[in-house]
PDB file of C-alpha atoms in Angstrom:
ATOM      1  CA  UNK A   1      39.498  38.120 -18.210  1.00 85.00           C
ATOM      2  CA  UNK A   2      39.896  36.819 -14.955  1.00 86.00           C
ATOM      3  CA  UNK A   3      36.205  35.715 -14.213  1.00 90.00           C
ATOM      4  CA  UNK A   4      35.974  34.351 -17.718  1.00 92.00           C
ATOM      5  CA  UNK A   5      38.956  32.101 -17.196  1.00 92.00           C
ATOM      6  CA  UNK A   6      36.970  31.366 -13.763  1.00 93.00           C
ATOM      7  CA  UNK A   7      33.335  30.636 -14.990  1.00 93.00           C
ATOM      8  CA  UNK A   8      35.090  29.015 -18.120  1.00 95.00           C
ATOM      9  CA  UNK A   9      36.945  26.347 -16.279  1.00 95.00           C
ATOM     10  CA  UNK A  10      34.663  25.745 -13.525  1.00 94.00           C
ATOM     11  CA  UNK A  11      31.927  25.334 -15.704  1.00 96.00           C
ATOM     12  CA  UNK A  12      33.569  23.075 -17.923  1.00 96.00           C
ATOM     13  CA  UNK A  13      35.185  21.076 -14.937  1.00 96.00           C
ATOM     14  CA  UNK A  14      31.802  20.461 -14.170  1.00 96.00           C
ATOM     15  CA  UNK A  15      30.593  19.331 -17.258  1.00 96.00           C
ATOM     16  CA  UNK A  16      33.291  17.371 -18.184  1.00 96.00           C
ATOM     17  CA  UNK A  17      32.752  15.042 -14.660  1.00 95.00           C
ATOM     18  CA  UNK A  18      29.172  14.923 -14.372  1.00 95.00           C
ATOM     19  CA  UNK A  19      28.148  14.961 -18.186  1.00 95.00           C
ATOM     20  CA  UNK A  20      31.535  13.228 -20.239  1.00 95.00           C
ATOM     21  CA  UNK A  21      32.033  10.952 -17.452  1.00 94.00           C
ATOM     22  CA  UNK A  22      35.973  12.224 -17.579  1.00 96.00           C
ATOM     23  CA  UNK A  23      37.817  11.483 -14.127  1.00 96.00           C
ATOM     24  CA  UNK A  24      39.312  13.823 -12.197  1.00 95.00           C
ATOM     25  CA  UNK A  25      42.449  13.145 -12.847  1.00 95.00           C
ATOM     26  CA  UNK A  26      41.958  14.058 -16.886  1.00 96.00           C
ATOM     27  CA  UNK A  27      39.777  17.361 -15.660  1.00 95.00           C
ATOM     28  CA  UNK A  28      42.889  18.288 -13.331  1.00 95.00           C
ATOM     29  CA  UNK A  29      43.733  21.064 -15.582  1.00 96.00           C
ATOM     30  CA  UNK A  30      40.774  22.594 -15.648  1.00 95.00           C
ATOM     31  CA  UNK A  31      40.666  22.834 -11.976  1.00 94.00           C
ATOM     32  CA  UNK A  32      44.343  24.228 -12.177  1.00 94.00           C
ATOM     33  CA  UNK A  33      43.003  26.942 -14.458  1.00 93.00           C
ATOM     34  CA  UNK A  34      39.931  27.630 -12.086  1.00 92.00           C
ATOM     35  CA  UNK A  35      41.893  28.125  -8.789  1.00 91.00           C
ATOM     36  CA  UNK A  36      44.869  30.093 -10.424  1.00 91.00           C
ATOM     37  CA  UNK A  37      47.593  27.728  -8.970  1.00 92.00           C
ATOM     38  CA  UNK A  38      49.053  28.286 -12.626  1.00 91.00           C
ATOM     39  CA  UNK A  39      50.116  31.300 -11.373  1.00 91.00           C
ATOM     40  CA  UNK A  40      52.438  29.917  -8.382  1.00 93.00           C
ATOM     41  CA  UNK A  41      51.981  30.942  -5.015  1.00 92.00           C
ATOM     42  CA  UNK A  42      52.825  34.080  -4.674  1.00 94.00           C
ATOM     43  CA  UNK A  43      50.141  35.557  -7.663  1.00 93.00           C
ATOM     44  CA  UNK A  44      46.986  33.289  -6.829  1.00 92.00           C
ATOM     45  CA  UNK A  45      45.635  35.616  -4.737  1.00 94.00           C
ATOM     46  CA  UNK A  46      45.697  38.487  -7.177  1.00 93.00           C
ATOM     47  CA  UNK A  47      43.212  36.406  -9.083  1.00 91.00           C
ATOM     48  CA  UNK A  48      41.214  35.448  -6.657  1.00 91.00           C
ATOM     49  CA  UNK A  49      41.163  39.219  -5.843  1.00 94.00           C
ATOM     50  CA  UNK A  50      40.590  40.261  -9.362  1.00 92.00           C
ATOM     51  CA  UNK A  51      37.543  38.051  -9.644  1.00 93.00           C
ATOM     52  CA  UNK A  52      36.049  39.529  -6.038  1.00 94.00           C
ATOM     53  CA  UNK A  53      36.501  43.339  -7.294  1.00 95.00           C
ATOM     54  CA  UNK A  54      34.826  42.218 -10.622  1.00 93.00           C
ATOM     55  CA  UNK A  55      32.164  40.631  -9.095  1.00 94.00           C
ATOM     56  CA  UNK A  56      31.904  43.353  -6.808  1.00 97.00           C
ATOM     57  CA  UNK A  57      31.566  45.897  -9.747  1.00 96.00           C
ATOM     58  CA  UNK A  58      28.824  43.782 -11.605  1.00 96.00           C
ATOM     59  CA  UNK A  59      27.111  43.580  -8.523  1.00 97.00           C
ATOM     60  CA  UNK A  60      27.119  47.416  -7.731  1.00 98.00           C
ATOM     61  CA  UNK A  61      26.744  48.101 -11.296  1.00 97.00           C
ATOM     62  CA  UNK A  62      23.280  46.259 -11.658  1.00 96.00           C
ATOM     63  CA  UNK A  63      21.974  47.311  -8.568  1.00 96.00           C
ATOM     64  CA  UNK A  64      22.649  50.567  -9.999  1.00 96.00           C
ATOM     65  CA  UNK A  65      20.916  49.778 -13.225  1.00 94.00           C
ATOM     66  CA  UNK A  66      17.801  48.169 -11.667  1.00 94.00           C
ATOM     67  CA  UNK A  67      17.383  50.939  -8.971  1.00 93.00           C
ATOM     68  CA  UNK A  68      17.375  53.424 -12.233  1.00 92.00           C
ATOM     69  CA  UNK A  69      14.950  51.272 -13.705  1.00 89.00           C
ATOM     70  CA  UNK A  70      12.625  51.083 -10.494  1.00 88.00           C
ATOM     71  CA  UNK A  71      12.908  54.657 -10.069  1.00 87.00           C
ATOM     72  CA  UNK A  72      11.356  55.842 -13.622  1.00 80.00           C
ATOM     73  CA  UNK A  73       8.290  55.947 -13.482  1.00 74.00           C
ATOM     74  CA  UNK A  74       6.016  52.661 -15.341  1.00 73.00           C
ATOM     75  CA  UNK A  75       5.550  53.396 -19.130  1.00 69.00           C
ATOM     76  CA  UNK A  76       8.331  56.143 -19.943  1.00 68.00           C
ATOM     77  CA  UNK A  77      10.752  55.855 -22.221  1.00 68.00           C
ATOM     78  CA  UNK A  78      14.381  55.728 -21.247  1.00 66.00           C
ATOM     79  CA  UNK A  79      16.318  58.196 -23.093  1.00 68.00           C
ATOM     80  CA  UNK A  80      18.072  56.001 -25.176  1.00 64.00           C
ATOM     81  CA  UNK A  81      14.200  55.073 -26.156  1.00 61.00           C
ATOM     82  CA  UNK A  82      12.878  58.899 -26.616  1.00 57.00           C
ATOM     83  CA  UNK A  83      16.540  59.579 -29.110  1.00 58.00           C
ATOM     84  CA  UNK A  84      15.689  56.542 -31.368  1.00 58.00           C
ATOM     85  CA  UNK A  85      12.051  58.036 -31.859  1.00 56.00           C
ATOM     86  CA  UNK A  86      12.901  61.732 -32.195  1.00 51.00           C
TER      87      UNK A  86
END
C-alpha cells in the first residue's frame, strides 16, 4: 500500500502540473500524500521506510526471478509450462 499511495500521487502530481496545467498550489495535496507529511512528524519516516524495504524486496525478488530464468537452459519449459502440458 505504501508504494501505491507513492507512485499514485507522484504520478498524478505530475500529470496534473505538466499535462492539466493545475498550479501547485491546487496539486498540494497530492504532494502531501506523496511525502507522507499526512502522517505528522513523528510517522513519515515509517513510510518512507516502508517504501525502501518494498522496493528493496521487488528488487531482490526480480533479480531472483531473472537469474532463474538465465540459468535454465534456452528452450525448456519451466515447470509451471511442463504441468499445463502433462
Amino acid at each position: 500500500m505504501p508504494l501505491l499511495l507513492t507512485v499514485g500521487s507522484g504520478v498524478g502530481y505530475r500529470l496534473a502540473r505538466d499535462w492539466a496545467g493545475f498550479s501547485r498550489d491546487q496539486v498540494h495535496w497530492l504532494m502531501v500524500l506523496h511525502e507522507g507529511e499526512w502522517l505528522g512528524p513523528e510517522l513519515e519516516p515509517v513510510l518512507v521506510l516502508l517504501n525502501g524495504l518494498g522496493l528493496l524486496w521487488m528488487l531482490i525478488t526480480g533479480a531472483t526471478m531473472l537469474v532463474q530464468q538465465w540459468k535454465r537452459p534456452f528452450g525448456t519449459p519451466s515447470r509451471e509450462q511442463g504441468e499445463a502440458k502433462g
